[in-house]
Every structure is written in C-alpha cells, then in structure tokens.
XYZ file of C-alpha atoms in Angstrom:
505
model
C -0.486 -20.780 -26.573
C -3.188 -18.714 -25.720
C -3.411 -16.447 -22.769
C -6.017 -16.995 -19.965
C -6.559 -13.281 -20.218
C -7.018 -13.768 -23.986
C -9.505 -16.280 -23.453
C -11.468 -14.655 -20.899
C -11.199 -11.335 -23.369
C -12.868 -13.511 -26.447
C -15.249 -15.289 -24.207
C -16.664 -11.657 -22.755
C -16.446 -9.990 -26.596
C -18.079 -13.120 -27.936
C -20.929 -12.685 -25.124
C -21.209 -9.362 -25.552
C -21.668 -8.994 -29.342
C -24.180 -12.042 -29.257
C -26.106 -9.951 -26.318
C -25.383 -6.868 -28.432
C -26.519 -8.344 -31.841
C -29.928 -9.485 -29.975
C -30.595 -6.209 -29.122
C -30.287 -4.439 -32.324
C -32.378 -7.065 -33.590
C -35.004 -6.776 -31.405
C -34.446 -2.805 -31.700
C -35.157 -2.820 -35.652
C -38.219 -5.076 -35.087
C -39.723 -2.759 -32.118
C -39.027 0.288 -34.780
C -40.766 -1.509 -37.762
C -43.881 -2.611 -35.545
C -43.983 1.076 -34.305
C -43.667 2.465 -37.890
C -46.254 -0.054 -39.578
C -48.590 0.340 -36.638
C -48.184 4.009 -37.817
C -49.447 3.342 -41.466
C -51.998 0.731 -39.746
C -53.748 3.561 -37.579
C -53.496 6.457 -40.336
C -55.053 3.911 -43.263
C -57.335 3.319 -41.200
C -58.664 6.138 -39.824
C -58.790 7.938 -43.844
C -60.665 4.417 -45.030
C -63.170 4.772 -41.752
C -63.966 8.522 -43.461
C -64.172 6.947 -47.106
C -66.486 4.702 -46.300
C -68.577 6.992 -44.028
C -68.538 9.143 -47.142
C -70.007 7.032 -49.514
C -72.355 4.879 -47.665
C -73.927 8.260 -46.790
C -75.190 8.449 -50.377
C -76.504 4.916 -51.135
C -76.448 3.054 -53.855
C -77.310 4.724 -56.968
C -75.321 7.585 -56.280
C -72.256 5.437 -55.503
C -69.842 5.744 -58.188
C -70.532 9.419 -58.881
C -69.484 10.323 -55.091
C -66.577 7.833 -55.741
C -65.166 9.758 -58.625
C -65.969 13.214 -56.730
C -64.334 12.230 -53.381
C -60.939 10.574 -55.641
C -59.292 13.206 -56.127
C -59.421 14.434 -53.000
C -57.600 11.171 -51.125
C -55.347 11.272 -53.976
C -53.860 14.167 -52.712
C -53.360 13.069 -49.619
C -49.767 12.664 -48.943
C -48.515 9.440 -49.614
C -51.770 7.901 -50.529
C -52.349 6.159 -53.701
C -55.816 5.983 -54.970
C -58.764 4.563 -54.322
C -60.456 1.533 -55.947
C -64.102 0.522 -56.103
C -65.796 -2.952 -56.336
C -69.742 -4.020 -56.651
C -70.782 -7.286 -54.598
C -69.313 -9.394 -57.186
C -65.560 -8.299 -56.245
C -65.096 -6.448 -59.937
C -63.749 -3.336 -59.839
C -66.326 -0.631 -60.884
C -64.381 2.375 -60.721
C -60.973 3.131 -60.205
C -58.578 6.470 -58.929
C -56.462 8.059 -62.039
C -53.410 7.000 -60.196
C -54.390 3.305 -60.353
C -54.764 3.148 -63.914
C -52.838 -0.059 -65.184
C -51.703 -0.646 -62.315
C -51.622 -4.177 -60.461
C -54.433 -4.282 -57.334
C -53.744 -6.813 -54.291
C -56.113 -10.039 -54.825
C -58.834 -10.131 -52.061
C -62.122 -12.173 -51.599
C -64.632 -9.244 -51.897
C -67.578 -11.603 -51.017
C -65.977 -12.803 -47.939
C -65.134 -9.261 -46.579
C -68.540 -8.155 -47.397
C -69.975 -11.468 -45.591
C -67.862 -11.349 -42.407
C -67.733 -7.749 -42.605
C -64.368 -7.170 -41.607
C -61.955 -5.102 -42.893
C -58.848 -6.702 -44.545
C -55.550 -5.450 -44.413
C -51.603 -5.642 -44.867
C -48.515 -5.066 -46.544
C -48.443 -5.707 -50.341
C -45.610 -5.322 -53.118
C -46.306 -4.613 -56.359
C -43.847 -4.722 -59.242
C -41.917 -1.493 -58.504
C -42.628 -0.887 -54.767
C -44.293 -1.885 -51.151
C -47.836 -0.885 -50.599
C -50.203 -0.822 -47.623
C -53.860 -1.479 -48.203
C -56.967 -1.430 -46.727
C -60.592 -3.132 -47.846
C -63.374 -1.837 -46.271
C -67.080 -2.999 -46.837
C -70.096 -0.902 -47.635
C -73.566 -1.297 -46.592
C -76.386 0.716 -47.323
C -79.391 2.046 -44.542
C -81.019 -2.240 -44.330
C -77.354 -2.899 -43.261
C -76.667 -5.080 -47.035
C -73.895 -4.884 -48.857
C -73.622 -3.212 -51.523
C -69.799 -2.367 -52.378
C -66.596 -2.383 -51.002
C -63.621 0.402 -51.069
C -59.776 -0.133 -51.379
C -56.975 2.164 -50.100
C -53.416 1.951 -51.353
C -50.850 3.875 -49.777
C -47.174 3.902 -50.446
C -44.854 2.579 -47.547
C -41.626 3.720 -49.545
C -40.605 5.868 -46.817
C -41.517 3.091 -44.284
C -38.660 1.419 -46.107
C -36.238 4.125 -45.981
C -37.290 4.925 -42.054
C -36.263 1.223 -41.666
C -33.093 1.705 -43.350
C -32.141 4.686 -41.663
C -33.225 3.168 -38.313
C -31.280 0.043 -38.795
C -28.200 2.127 -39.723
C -28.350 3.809 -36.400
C -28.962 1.026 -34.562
C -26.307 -0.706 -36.072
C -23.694 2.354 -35.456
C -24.964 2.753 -32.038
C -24.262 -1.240 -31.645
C -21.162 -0.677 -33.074
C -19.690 1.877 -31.122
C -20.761 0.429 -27.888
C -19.508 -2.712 -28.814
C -15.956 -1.208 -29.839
C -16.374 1.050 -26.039
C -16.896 -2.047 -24.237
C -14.091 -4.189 -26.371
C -11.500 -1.083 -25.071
C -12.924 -1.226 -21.236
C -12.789 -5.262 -21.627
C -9.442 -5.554 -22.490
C -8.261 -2.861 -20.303
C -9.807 -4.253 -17.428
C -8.488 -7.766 -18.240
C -4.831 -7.049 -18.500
C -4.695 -4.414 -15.807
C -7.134 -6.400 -13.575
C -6.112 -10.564 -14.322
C -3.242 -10.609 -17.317
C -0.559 -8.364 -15.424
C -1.187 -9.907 -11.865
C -1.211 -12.805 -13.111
C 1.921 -12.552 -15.650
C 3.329 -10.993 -12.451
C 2.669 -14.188 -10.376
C 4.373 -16.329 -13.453
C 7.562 -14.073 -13.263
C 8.171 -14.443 -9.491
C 7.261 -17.925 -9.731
C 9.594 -18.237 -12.197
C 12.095 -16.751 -9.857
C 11.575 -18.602 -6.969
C 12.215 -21.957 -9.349
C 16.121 -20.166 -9.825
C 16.221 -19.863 -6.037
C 15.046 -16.366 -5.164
C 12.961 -16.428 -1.944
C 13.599 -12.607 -0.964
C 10.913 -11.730 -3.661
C 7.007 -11.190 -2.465
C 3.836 -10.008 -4.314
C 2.556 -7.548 -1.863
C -0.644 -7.939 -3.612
C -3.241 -4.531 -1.644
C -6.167 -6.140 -3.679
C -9.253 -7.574 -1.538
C -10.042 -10.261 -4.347
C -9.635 -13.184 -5.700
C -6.193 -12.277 -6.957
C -5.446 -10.820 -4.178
C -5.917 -13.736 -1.470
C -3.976 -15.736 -4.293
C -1.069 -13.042 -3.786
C -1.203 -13.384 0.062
C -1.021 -17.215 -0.525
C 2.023 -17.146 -2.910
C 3.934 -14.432 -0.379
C 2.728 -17.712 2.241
C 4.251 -20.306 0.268
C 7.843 -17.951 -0.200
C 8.214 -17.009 3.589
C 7.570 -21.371 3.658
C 9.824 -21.962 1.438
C 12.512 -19.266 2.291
C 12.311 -20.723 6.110
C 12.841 -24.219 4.604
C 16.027 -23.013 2.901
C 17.099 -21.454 6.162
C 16.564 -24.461 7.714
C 18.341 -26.734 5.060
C 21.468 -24.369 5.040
C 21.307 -24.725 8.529
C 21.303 -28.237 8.491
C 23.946 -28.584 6.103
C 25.941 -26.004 8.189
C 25.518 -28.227 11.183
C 26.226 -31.548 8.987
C 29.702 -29.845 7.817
C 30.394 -28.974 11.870
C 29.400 -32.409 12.759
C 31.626 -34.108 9.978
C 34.751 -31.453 11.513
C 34.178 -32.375 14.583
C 34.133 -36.102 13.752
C 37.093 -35.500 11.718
C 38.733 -33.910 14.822
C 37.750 -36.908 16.665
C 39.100 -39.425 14.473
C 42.776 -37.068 14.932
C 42.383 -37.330 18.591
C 41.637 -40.992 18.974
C 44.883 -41.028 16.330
C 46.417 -38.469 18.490
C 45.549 -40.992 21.852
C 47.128 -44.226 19.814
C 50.568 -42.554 19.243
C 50.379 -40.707 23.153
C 49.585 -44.319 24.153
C 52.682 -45.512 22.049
C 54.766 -43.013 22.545
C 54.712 -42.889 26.582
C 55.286 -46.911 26.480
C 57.990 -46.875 23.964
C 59.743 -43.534 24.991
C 58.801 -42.282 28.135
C 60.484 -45.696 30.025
C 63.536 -44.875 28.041
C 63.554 -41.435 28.593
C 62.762 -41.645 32.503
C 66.087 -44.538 32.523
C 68.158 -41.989 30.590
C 67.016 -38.933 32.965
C 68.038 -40.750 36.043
C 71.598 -42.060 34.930
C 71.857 -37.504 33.763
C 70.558 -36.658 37.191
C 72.889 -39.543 38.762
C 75.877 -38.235 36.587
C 74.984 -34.507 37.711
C 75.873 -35.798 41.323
C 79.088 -36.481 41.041
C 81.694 -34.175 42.523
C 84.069 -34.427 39.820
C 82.236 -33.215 36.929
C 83.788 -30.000 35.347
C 81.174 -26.868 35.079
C 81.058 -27.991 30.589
C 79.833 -31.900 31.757
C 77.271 -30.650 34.380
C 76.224 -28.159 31.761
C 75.639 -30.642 29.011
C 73.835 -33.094 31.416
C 71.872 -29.653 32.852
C 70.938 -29.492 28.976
C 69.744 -33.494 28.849
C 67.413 -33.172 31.975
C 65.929 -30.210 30.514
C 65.497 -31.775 27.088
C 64.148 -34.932 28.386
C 61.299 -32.687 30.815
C 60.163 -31.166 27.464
C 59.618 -34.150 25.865
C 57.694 -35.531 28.911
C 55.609 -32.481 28.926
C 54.651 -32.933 25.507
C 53.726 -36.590 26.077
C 51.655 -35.638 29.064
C 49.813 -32.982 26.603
C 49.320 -35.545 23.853
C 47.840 -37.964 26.679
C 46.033 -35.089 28.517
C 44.219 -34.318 24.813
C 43.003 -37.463 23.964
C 42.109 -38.993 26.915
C 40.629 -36.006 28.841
C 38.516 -36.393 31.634
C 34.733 -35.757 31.592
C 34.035 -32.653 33.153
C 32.221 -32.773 36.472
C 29.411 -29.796 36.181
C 28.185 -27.876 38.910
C 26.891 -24.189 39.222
C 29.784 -21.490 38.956
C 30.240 -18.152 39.122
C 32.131 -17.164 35.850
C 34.156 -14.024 37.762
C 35.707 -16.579 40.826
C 36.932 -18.768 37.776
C 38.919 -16.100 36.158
C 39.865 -13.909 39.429
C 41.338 -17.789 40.664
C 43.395 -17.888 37.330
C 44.250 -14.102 37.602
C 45.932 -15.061 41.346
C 47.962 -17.617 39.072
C 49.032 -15.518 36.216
C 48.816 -12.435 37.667
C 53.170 -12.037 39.326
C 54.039 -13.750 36.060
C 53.167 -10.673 33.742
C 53.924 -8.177 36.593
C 57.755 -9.928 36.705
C 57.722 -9.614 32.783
C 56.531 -5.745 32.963
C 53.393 -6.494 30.927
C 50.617 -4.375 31.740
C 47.668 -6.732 32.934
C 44.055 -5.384 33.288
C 41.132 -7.261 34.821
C 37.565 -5.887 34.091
C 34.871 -8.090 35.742
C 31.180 -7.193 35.080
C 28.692 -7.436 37.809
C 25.878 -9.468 37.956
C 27.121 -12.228 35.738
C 24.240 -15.152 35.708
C 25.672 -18.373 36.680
C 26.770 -20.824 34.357
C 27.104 -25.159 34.982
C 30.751 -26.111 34.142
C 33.828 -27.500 35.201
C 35.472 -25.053 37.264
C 39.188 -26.742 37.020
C 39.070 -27.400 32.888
C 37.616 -23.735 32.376
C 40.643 -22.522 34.761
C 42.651 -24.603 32.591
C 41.197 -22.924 29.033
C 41.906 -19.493 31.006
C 45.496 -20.287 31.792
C 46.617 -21.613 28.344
C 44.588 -18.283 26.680
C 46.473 -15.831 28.985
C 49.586 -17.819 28.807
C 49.385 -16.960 25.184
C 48.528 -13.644 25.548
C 52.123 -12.987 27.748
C 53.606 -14.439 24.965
C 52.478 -13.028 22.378
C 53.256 -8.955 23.768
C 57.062 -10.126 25.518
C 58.566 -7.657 27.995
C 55.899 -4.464 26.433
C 52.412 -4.105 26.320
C 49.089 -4.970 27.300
C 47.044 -8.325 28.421
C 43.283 -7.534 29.403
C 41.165 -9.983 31.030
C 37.480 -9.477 31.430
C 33.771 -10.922 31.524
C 30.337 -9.328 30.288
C 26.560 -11.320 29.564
C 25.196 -10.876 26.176
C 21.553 -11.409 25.569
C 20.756 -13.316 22.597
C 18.943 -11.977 19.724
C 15.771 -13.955 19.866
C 14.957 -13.467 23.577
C 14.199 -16.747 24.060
C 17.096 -18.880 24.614
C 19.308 -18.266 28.118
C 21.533 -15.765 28.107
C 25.935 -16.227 27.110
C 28.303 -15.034 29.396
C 31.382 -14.265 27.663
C 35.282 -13.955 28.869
C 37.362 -11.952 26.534
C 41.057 -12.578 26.639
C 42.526 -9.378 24.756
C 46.394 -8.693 23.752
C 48.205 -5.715 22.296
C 50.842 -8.440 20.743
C 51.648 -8.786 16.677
C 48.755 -10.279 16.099
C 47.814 -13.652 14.100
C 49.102 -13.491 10.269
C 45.791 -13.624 7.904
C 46.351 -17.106 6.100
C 47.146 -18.881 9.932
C 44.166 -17.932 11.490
C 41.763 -20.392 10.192
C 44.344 -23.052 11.864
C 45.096 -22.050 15.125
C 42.605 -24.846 16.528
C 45.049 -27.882 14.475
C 47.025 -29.755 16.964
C 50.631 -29.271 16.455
C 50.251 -26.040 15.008
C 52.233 -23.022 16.688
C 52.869 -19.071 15.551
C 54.966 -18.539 18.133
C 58.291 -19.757 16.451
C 61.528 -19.059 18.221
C 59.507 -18.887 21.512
C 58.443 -22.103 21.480
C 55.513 -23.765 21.546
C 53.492 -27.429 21.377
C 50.559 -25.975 19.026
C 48.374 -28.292 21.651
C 47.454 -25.393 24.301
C 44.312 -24.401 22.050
C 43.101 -27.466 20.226
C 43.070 -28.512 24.607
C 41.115 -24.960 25.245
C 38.695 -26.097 22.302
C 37.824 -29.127 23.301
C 37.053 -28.149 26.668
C 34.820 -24.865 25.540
C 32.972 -27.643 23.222
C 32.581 -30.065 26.223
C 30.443 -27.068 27.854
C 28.291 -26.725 25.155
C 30.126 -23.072 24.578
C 31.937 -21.172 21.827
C 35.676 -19.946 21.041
C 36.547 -17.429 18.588
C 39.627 -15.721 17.783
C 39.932 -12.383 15.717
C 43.316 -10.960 14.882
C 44.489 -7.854 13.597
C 48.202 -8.268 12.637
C 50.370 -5.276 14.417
C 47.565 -4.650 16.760
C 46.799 -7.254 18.719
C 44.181 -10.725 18.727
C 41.235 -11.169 21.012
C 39.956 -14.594 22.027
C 36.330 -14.642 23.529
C 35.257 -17.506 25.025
C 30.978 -17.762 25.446
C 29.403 -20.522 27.583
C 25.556 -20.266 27.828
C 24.004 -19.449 31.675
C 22.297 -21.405 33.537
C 18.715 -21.758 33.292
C 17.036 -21.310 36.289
C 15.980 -24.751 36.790
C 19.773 -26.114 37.327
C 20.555 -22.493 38.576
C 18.026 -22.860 41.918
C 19.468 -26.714 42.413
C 20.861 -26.357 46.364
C 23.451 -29.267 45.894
C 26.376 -29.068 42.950
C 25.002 -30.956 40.337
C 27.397 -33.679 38.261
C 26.944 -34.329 34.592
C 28.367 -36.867 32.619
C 29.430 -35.468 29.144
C 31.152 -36.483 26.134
C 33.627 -39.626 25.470
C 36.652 -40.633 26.504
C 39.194 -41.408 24.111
C-alpha cells in the first residue's frame, strides 16, 4: 500500500515536471523566434541593399549589375546566391552557387503587383534555407524584375540543437534538485511525523498511555500532535478512572463479602446465646452454689474456681460475637481526637505501668476536629493498645500518639491520624494480610478471640476512616488509624450533631 507521503511525493514530481516540461518548451520556442527573427532582420536588411543596388541602374543595365554585384553577396557569410527574374517570374540570371540547384516556388507577378516582399523558411533536398523576394521598379515606379536571396540556416539548426540541449540539461538538473528537496521535505516534514503518530498510536492500542508526541511544530502536524497528546492524557485519565472503579468494585464486593460473614457471624451469636448461654448461666450458678459450701476441700473449690472461669470466657466470646454483628449505629457529634485517646490512656495507662511496659503518649496540637462516636473510637483505641501490651509482655515499649496529615490534592479536608506503635515481635509476613478475619489470632499461648480487630475495623469503616497495619517481624508493628476532619460546616454546628450510619445486622 502506498504511502501518503509517497503520494504526495508523485503528485508534487508529477506537477513539477509537467510545469517544468512547459517551460523548456516554451524556452526552445522563445530561442527559435529570437534566432529566426535574427536571419529575418539580417536577410532583410542585405536584400533592402540588393535591390537599392540594382534599381539604381534601370533596366537595360540590369543583368550586367546583377552578375557584377553576385559575387560580392556570395561571399557574404552564410549567404547563398542570388537569383534574378523578369516580370514573367523566369529566372534571367542566376549566382554560380545556384547552379542546378532547386529555387523555392513563388508567384513573381503577385509580389511585383502587391509589392511586398515574400519571405520564409524553405528546405531544399540537402538542407534548410531562408529566402527573401524582393520586387524591382524602375524611376515611373513599374516593375520591372524581382531579386531572390537564399541564405543557409544550417547553423540556425545546430543553435537550436545546442539550445534545446541546454535547456533540456538545465530542466533536468533542476528537476532532479527539486525531486531531492521534495522528498526530503516530505519524509522529514509529513512521512516521519506522521509514521511517528502511527507508532504511538499503535502503542496506545497495546495499552501504553505514558507515551506523548511533544510535537514543537506550529502547523498542521503540529496541532494534530497537541490533539493526539489530548486524546492520551483522555484516555490515560479514563484508565485511571476504570482501575479505580474496579479497585472500588473489588472493596465493595470485600466488604459485602464481610457482610454476608457478619450477618452469618449474627445467626450463630443469635444461636449460640439461646442454645448455650441458658445452659451455661444454669451450670455457672449450680459451680458458684457448689463453691459455697463449707465442706468443699481446697482440689473441689479449685476445679469449680476452674468451671466459673471457663464458663465467663465463653460468655465473653458470645457477647463479642453478638457485639460484632449487631453493633450499634454510632451516634456522631464533633470530637476532639486528643480527649478520645488521653480518656483511653486514663484506662490503659496503670495496666502497662503494673506490667513494666514503657508507655509513651505524644499528642499533637492543634488537631482539627473530627464527627464520630466518641465511645466506639474509645473502644477501637482500647482493643489496639490492648494488643500492643500484649504483644511486648513484661519489656518494652507501647507509644500512643496523634498528628493531621494534609492530603495530597489540597482539596479534600484534612485526616487526623492516631498511631498505635509497639516494640513487640512483630506480625509474621504471610499473617498480615489476615489480621482483619474474624477468628483469627497471632497471639497463641496468650490467648486471644481473633474478634478485637475485625470489631476495630468495622468501627474505623463506620466513620468513613482508614486502618492499616505494617509489621516488621523482631521489631515491632504499627497500627494507624485515619478518620477525615471535620469540614467546617459540621465543625461550626453549636449543638452535637447525630447521624444515622450504616445497618444493623
């Protein structure tokens, strides 16, 4: 398939060597009118002097002057001869040089009648001639004879020939100059841009959108560039947009996933505290009974010490299962991020100084306020710090603090952010990604219900925030919790303000 360049190369030649051919054309012809009018003028001007010559001697004396003043013209260079006729139109005399040759035909009479000269181009067996006919009259203005002159255009001929060999080189060369500068301008000016344009075309079709022209041209090709590098940055911020959708359609499928567990989770809380927790409550009340009697010996009040104790911890695990999927909607109002944790530090706070951990509270100042739920968000803090304890035992280091981080596009409000940070063994590589799944604990001979985060999850979710965990096994995990401020629209609202969110299950 042919090239658009191509064709616009062919196109331009093809115009060009027509123009080009017209030219040299019209060249050769402007030469050969120049050269004949050449001959024209210098024919003539010797015939005018010819014929001045012999009608000076009249009649009688014609052909004697005629065969004096012959030799003469025919040594004149490039001249012929002369040739004489009488009123008849025969020839009466005649130059050496003529003899036996052919003379052009010519109506004598009628030049002699009308008086006018008669000439042109003529071609005799061998070669081109130029002649001229002039008329002769004597002092009563009658005719009396008439005088031809033959001259030979040979070199005409070759002039033309050499003239139409340099016009034709000349044509040539220009025509092979422009056919360079044609094609050179073409590629470097339409074929490469555009082969250019095919090419990233090409590779935005296999999905590369990080490519642009950059086109610094002020043409055509150049607004067709800047409309191309258009059409990427559009198409780029459409696949942006789709992975973003797609990323939100996988969290929205997780989350109903993780819905459809909790509203599982509710069903077997719901069964479990109706078919166990009446049992369990009849069988911790004959053990506590039992415990009361004076006669037991320290093994039997040991072993029913051991039944209570067992029975509580299935109780609390009911409660958590119920407390999970049937949470309450959180009742929003405007809080101050620092009072939530400092009232959650006054909780925690004796148990890690009793266990010798080293707890540090950092609170930033000027913390915008945020719309939440100060009891749940206490709760989240309490399970993360709870954790935290656990996770560093009777050495190390459990730091608590807050800070505001302004989001990248300026726009949106700004995230305040509590950081729970531990200097505990840290979260093994392959568990991380399921420390959110209900049921599922690290903290193994400790002890655990694997429900204290999916809880803190939920709760972060319910407030619109974020929860992220990032563990370095041997030296320690950090949990950061974000929760976007307040604008200042619900920030300047005088009265707490209660919202309604999410579904009970």
């Amino acid at each position: 398939m042919t090239s658009l360049g191509n064709k616009i190369t062919i196109a331009l030649l093809t115009a060009i060597l027509v123009v080009m051919t017209l030219e040299g054309y019209f060249s050769f012809q402007r030469v050969r009118r120049s050269l004949l009018a050449d001959i024209q003028r210098e024919v003539a001007s010797i015939s005018r002097i010819v014929r001045a010559t012999l009608e000076s001697v009249g009649e009688a004396a014609l052909s004697s002057r005629f065969e004096q003043l012959a030799p003469y013209v025919q040594d004149t260079e490039r001249l012929l001869g002369l040739a004489l006729y009488d009123r008849g139109g025969q020839v009466i005399a005649l130059s050496p040089s003529l003899q036996g040759h052919a003379l052009p035909e010519a109506d004598i009479t009628h030049i002699m009648t009308s008086r006018t000269p008669v000439e042109g181009l003529w071609r005799d067996h061998t070669a081109s001639r130029y002649y001229r006919i002039e008329p002769l009259y004597n002092s009563q203005a009658q005719g009396i004879a008439a005088v031809l002159l033959l001259e030979d255009v040979s070199f005409f001929s070759r002039e033309l020939r050499v003239q139409a060999c340099y016009i034709g080189g000349v044509t040539f060369g220009l025509f092979v100059l422009l056919t360079g500068l044609v094609v050179l301008i073409i590629r470097q000016g339409i074929t490469q841009p555009l082969q250019g344009f095919t090419q990233h075309l090409g590779q935005l079709g296999q999905g590369q959108v990080d490519l642009r022209a950059h086109a610094s041209r002020r043409d055509e090709l150049g607004r067709l560039a800047q409309a191309i590098d258009r059409v990427w940055d559009r198409v780029a911020a459409a696949q942006q947009q789709a992975l973003m959708e797609t990323a939100e359609k996988l969290r929205l499928e997780r989350a109903l996933r993780q819905s459809e567990r909790f509203v599982a989770l509710g069903q077997l809380a719901s069964r479990l505290a109706h078919e166990i927790g009446t049992p369990l409550n009849i069988i911790k009340g004959r053990a506590q009974q039992l415990q009361q009697r004076a006669t037991l010996t320290e093994k039997e009040r040991s072993f029913l010490t051991a039944i209570v104790s067992q029975i509580e911890r299935i109780s609390r695990f009911i409660r958590q299962l119920l407390t999970l999927a049937r949470r309450p909607e959180p009742r929003f109002r405007i809080l101050s991020v620092n009072d939530v944790v400092r009232r959650s530090w006054e909780v925690i706070g004796d148990r890690g100084a009793d266990s010798g951990v080293e707890m540090t509270l950092d609170l930033a100042d000027n913390l915008p306020p945020i719309l939440g739920d100060a009891d749940q968000l206490q709760e989240v803090l309490l399970n993360l710090t709870t954790n935290a304890l656990q996770a560093v035992g009777t050495t190390g280091r459990v730091l608590l603090s807050t800070r505001v981080r302004q989001n990248s596009d300026g726009e949106q409000p700004q995230t305040v952010e509590i950081i729970v940070r531990d200097t505990g063994p840290g979260i093994a590589p392959e568990d991380l990604p399921h420390v959110f799944e209900p049921f599922f604990t690290t903290k193994g001979a400790i002890g655990g219900s694997g429900m204290g985060l999916p809880i803190s999850r939920e709760i972060v979710h319910s407030h619109c925030g974020e929860i992220s965990i990032t563990s370095e096994p041997g030296r320690g995990t950090c949990v950061v919790v974000a929760l976007p401020a307040a604008d200042r629209q619900q920030a300047s609202v005088p009265q707490p303000a209660v919202i309604a969110q999410g579904h009970s299950s």
